[in-house]
Coordinates of C-alpha atoms in Angstrom, one line a residue:
M1 CA -22.7 -20.4 -8.0
A2 CA -20.5 -19.6 -11.1
N3 CA -22.2 -18.6 -14.3
T4 CA -20.4 -20.8 -16.8
Q5 CA -22.6 -19.4 -19.6
C6 CA -21.5 -15.8 -19.1
S7 CA -20.9 -13.9 -22.5
V8 CA -19.9 -10.6 -21.1
K9 CA -16.5 -9.7 -22.1
E10 CA -14.2 -7.7 -20.1
P11 CA -12.5 -4.7 -21.7
L12 CA -8.6 -4.9 -21.6
I13 CA -8.5 -1.3 -20.4
S14 CA -11.1 1.3 -19.6
I15 CA -11.0 5.0 -18.9
G16 CA -11.4 4.4 -15.3
D17 CA -8.3 2.1 -15.2
T18 CA -6.1 5.2 -15.8
N19 CA -7.4 7.0 -12.7
G20 CA -6.9 3.8 -10.6
I21 CA -3.2 3.4 -11.9
V22 CA -2.4 7.0 -11.1
Y23 CA -4.0 6.7 -7.7
V24 CA -2.3 3.5 -6.7
F25 CA 1.1 4.6 -8.5
A26 CA 1.1 8.0 -6.9
G27 CA 0.2 6.9 -3.5
N28 CA 2.6 4.1 -3.3
L29 CA 5.4 6.2 -5.0
G30 CA 4.9 8.7 -2.1
T31 CA 5.2 6.2 0.6
F32 CA 8.2 4.6 -1.2
I33 CA 10.0 8.0 -1.1
L34 CA 9.0 8.5 2.5
V35 CA 10.6 5.2 3.5
A36 CA 13.7 5.8 1.5
A37 CA 14.3 9.2 2.7
T38 CA 13.8 8.3 6.4
L39 CA 16.2 5.3 6.1
I40 CA 18.8 7.4 4.3
G41 CA 18.3 10.1 7.1
F42 CA 18.8 7.3 9.6
G43 CA 22.4 6.8 8.0
W44 CA 21.5 3.5 5.9
P45 CA 23.8 3.1 2.9
T46 CA 22.1 4.1 -0.5
D47 CA 23.1 0.8 -1.9
L48 CA 21.1 -1.0 1.0
V49 CA 18.0 1.2 0.5
F50 CA 17.8 1.1 -3.3
F51 CA 19.4 -2.1 -4.1
R52 CA 17.6 -4.3 -1.3
V53 CA 14.9 -2.6 0.4
M54 CA 13.0 -0.8 -2.3
P55 CA 13.1 -3.9 -4.7
G56 CA 11.8 -6.1 -1.9
M57 CA 8.9 -3.9 -1.2
A58 CA 8.1 -3.5 -4.8
I59 CA 8.0 -7.3 -5.5
G60 CA 5.7 -7.5 -2.5
L61 CA 3.4 -4.9 -4.1
L62 CA 3.5 -6.7 -7.5
A63 CA 2.6 -9.9 -5.9
S64 CA -0.6 -8.4 -4.0
G65 CA -1.5 -6.5 -7.3
L66 CA -1.5 -9.8 -9.4
Y67 CA -3.4 -11.7 -6.8
Y68 CA -6.1 -8.9 -6.5
T69 CA -6.4 -8.8 -10.2
W70 CA -7.0 -12.5 -10.3
M71 CA -9.6 -12.1 -7.7
A72 CA -11.4 -9.4 -9.7
K73 CA -11.3 -11.6 -12.6
R74 CA -12.8 -14.5 -10.9
L75 CA -15.5 -12.2 -9.4
A76 CA -16.4 -10.9 -12.8
K77 CA -16.8 -14.4 -14.2
K78 CA -18.8 -15.4 -11.2
E79 CA -21.3 -12.5 -11.5
C80 CA -21.1 -12.2 -15.1
R81 CA -20.0 -8.7 -15.0
N82 CA -17.6 -6.2 -16.8
D83 CA -17.4 -3.6 -14.2
V84 CA -15.5 -5.3 -11.4
T85 CA -12.8 -3.1 -10.0
A86 CA -9.8 -4.9 -8.5
L87 CA -8.8 -4.0 -4.8
P88 CA -6.2 -1.4 -4.6
S89 CA -3.2 -2.4 -2.5
G90 CA 0.1 -1.0 -1.3
L91 CA 2.2 0.0 1.6
S92 CA 0.0 1.5 4.4
T93 CA 1.5 4.9 5.3
P94 CA 0.4 4.9 9.0
V95 CA 1.9 1.4 9.5
A96 CA 5.2 2.4 7.5
F97 CA 5.6 5.3 10.1
L98 CA 5.0 2.7 13.1
Y99 CA 7.7 0.4 11.6
L100 CA 10.1 3.1 11.1
F101 CA 9.9 5.0 14.3
G102 CA 8.5 2.2 16.5
I103 CA 10.8 -0.6 15.5
I104 CA 13.7 0.5 13.2
A105 CA 14.7 3.7 15.0
P106 CA 14.7 2.1 18.4
L107 CA 16.8 -0.9 17.1
Q108 CA 19.4 1.5 15.5
F109 CA 19.6 4.4 18.0
G110 CA 18.5 2.3 21.1
L111 CA 20.5 -0.7 20.8
G112 CA 23.0 0.9 18.6
L113 CA 23.0 -1.7 15.8
P114 CA 24.6 -1.1 12.5
P115 CA 22.1 -0.4 9.4
E116 CA 22.9 -3.9 8.0
E117 CA 21.8 -5.6 11.1
V118 CA 18.8 -3.4 11.5
W119 CA 17.7 -4.2 8.1
K120 CA 17.8 -7.9 8.9
A121 CA 15.8 -7.2 12.1
A122 CA 13.2 -5.1 10.1
M123 CA 12.9 -8.0 7.6
A124 CA 12.3 -10.4 10.3
A125 CA 9.6 -8.1 11.8
C126 CA 7.9 -7.4 8.4
F127 CA 7.8 -11.3 7.8
L128 CA 6.4 -11.9 11.2
G129 CA 3.8 -9.2 10.5
G130 CA 2.8 -11.1 7.4
V131 CA 2.2 -14.1 9.4
I132 CA 0.0 -12.2 11.8
E133 CA -1.9 -10.7 8.8
A134 CA -2.5 -14.1 7.2
C135 CA -3.7 -15.3 10.5
G136 CA -6.3 -12.5 10.5
A137 CA -7.9 -14.2 7.6
F138 CA -9.3 -16.7 10.2
M139 CA -10.7 -13.9 12.4
G140 CA -11.9 -11.4 9.7
P141 CA -14.9 -13.3 8.6
I142 CA -16.0 -14.0 12.1
I143 CA -15.3 -10.2 13.1
K144 CA -17.3 -9.2 10.0
K145 CA -20.2 -11.4 10.8
Y146 CA -20.8 -9.6 14.3
L147 CA -19.5 -6.1 13.5
P148 CA -22.1 -3.6 11.8
R149 CA -20.8 -2.3 8.5
V150 CA -21.4 1.3 9.8
A151 CA -18.7 0.6 12.6
M152 CA -16.1 -0.7 9.9
L153 CA -16.9 2.3 7.4
G154 CA -16.9 4.9 10.3
T155 CA -13.3 3.7 11.1
L156 CA -12.3 4.6 7.5
A157 CA -14.0 7.8 7.6
G158 CA -12.2 8.6 10.8
I159 CA -8.7 7.9 9.2
A160 CA -9.8 9.8 6.1
I161 CA -10.8 13.0 8.2
L162 CA -7.8 12.8 10.3
W163 CA -5.1 11.8 7.8
I164 CA -6.3 13.5 4.7
A165 CA -8.4 16.3 5.7
T166 CA -5.8 17.5 8.2
K167 CA -2.4 16.3 7.4
G168 CA -3.1 16.5 3.7
L169 CA -4.6 19.9 3.9
F170 CA -1.9 21.1 6.0
E171 CA 0.8 20.0 3.4
I172 CA -1.3 21.8 0.6
Y173 CA -1.6 25.0 2.4
S174 CA 2.1 24.9 3.4
L175 CA 2.7 25.7 -0.3
P176 CA -0.8 26.8 -1.7
A177 CA 0.5 28.1 -5.1
L178 CA 1.4 24.4 -5.9
G179 CA -1.0 22.4 -3.9
M180 CA -4.3 24.3 -4.5
P181 CA -4.5 24.0 -8.3
V182 CA -4.0 20.2 -7.9
L183 CA -6.4 19.9 -5.3
I184 CA -9.1 21.9 -7.4
I185 CA -8.6 19.8 -10.3
A186 CA -8.9 16.5 -8.2
I187 CA -12.0 17.8 -6.5
L188 CA -13.8 19.0 -9.7
G189 CA -13.1 15.6 -11.4
L190 CA -13.7 13.2 -8.6
I191 CA -16.3 14.8 -6.5
G192 CA -17.7 17.3 -8.7
G193 CA -17.9 14.8 -11.7
Y194 CA -16.8 17.3 -14.2
K195 CA -15.8 15.9 -17.5
L196 CA -12.6 16.9 -19.0
P197 CA -12.4 17.2 -22.9
K198 CA -11.9 13.7 -24.6
K199 CA -12.6 12.0 -21.3
I200 CA -9.2 12.7 -20.0
P201 CA -8.8 11.2 -16.4
P202 CA -9.0 14.2 -13.9
L203 CA -6.1 12.4 -11.8
V204 CA -3.9 12.3 -14.7
V205 CA -4.2 16.0 -15.3
S206 CA -3.8 16.9 -11.6
L207 CA -0.4 14.7 -11.4
L208 CA 0.9 16.3 -14.5
V209 CA 0.0 19.7 -13.3
G210 CA 1.6 19.3 -10.1
I211 CA 4.9 18.1 -11.5
A212 CA 4.9 20.9 -14.0
L213 CA 4.1 23.5 -11.3
A214 CA 6.7 21.8 -9.0
L215 CA 9.5 22.0 -11.7
A216 CA 8.5 25.6 -12.6
M217 CA 8.6 26.7 -9.1
G218 CA 12.0 25.1 -8.2
E219 CA 10.2 22.7 -5.6
A220 CA 11.4 19.6 -7.7
K221 CA 14.0 18.7 -10.2
I222 CA 14.7 16.1 -12.6
V223 CA 17.5 13.6 -11.5
L224 CA 18.6 10.8 -13.8
D225 CA 21.2 9.1 -11.5
G226 CA 20.5 5.6 -11.8
V227 CA 18.1 5.5 -14.7
G228 CA 18.4 2.6 -16.8
K229 CA 20.0 0.2 -14.2
F230 CA 17.8 -2.7 -12.8
Y231 CA 18.3 -3.9 -9.4
P232 CA 16.7 -7.4 -9.2
P233 CA 15.3 -8.4 -5.9
K234 CA 17.2 -11.0 -4.2
P235 CA 15.6 -13.5 -1.4
S236 CA 17.5 -13.5 1.8
I237 CA 16.2 -16.2 4.1
S238 CA 19.4 -16.2 6.2
A239 CA 18.9 -12.5 6.8
I240 CA 15.5 -13.1 8.1
I241 CA 16.7 -15.9 10.3
T242 CA 19.5 -13.6 11.8
G243 CA 17.0 -10.9 12.2
F244 CA 14.6 -12.8 14.6
K245 CA 17.0 -12.6 17.4
Y246 CA 16.7 -8.8 17.7
I247 CA 12.8 -8.5 17.5
M248 CA 11.5 -10.5 20.3
P249 CA 11.4 -7.5 22.7
Y250 CA 9.4 -5.6 20.0
L251 CA 6.5 -8.1 19.7
N252 CA 4.5 -5.7 21.9
V253 CA 4.9 -3.3 18.9
I254 CA 4.7 -5.6 16.0
I255 CA 1.6 -7.5 17.1
P256 CA -0.8 -4.6 17.7
I257 CA 0.5 -3.0 14.4
E258 CA -0.4 -6.1 12.3
I259 CA -3.7 -6.6 14.2
Y260 CA -4.5 -2.9 13.1
N261 CA -3.1 -3.9 9.6
F262 CA -5.5 -6.7 9.0
I263 CA -8.4 -4.8 10.6
E264 CA -7.6 -2.0 8.1
T265 CA -7.7 -4.6 5.1
M266 CA -11.1 -5.9 6.5
D267 CA -12.5 -2.5 6.7
N268 CA -11.4 -1.5 3.1
V269 CA -12.8 -4.9 1.7
E270 CA -16.0 -3.9 3.4
S271 CA -16.0 -0.6 1.6
A272 CA -15.6 -2.4 -1.7
Q273 CA -18.5 -4.5 -0.8
A274 CA -20.6 -1.6 -0.1
A275 CA -19.8 -0.4 -3.5
G276 CA -20.9 -3.7 -5.1
D277 CA -17.7 -5.8 -5.4
N278 CA -18.3 -8.7 -3.0
Y279 CA -14.8 -9.9 -2.2
N280 CA -14.0 -12.5 0.4
V281 CA -12.6 -10.6 3.4
G282 CA -10.7 -13.7 4.7
E283 CA -9.1 -14.3 1.2
A284 CA -8.0 -10.7 0.9
Q285 CA -6.3 -10.6 4.4
F286 CA -4.6 -13.8 3.7
A287 CA -3.2 -12.7 0.5
D288 CA -2.1 -9.4 2.1
G289 CA -0.2 -11.6 4.5
V290 CA 1.4 -13.7 2.1
A291 CA 2.5 -10.6 -0.3
T292 CA 4.0 -8.9 2.9
M293 CA 6.0 -12.2 3.7
I294 CA 7.1 -12.3 0.0
G295 CA 8.2 -8.6 0.2
A296 CA 10.1 -9.1 3.5
L297 CA 11.8 -12.3 2.0
F298 CA 13.3 -10.1 -0.8
G299 CA 14.2 -7.3 1.6
G300 CA 11.2 -5.2 2.3
V301 CA 10.8 -3.6 5.7
C302 CA 7.2 -2.4 5.5
P303 CA 3.9 -4.6 5.3
N304 CA 1.2 -4.5 2.6
T305 CA -2.6 -3.8 3.1
V306 CA -5.7 -3.4 1.0
W307 CA -6.1 0.4 0.7
M308 CA -9.1 2.6 1.1
G309 CA -10.5 4.3 -2.1
H310 CA -11.9 1.4 -3.9
P311 CA -15.5 3.0 -4.5
G312 CA -13.9 6.0 -6.0

């Protein structure tokens, strides 16, 4: 029952928010770059990628972020707390890979469709994926009721070991002079609990150090092309309707991917509950699905999910 007499005030921003913002920003930025680079490598026009796909995925991410913020404020009021953490959300990198190489690549290189038609099909696939994610809201609470927590969190641990401790470390060791200093700062701050002077968030320091080293070593450069331009997302219902005629043969790919996606959301909400933030798993799954549909409606081609990492 909601506590209507709660007198605890939520701070506008706290030191932990900075780490959270860097975590969500950097993680999503990496996946956005991955999607953009892959689509351009497939031969998609840059106008299509940067004027339609990227703004669409961004507005889907914005929708999920705003909703999860509202969920956090409701939970804080209900439990009379000022330390509630909103669910982190964004593009699921494994799912993005599956959409790029399991749906988009076969449509383009198998059927020989031009990029504009492939984009419409990918929008339709993403929209349908959002519908499946939203339907998962009715199954999530039932699965959660009968599935032990250790099974759900064990899945997350497996993904972390496979994706972060192998792929991530391989990338770090491919250029250790750049990767190791960033990794050491992050480990000292997040795992070791080392407090930097003036409570500077360790993720901010690791990100800035990484950028500085990359620029100094010539592994990155500052490009100002397109800076200052605004590309507003544009809804395109007709494009989604057109795209549906291409994706029926790919339902055997889309449906399993999205079942995995709503289970991933369920597991990550469970990790938030284990950390003390008791969010409704069905509501989070439904919000994920709606945010994915919104993103697809505006041109996005990859679905949203609740991320792991909430306890951190």
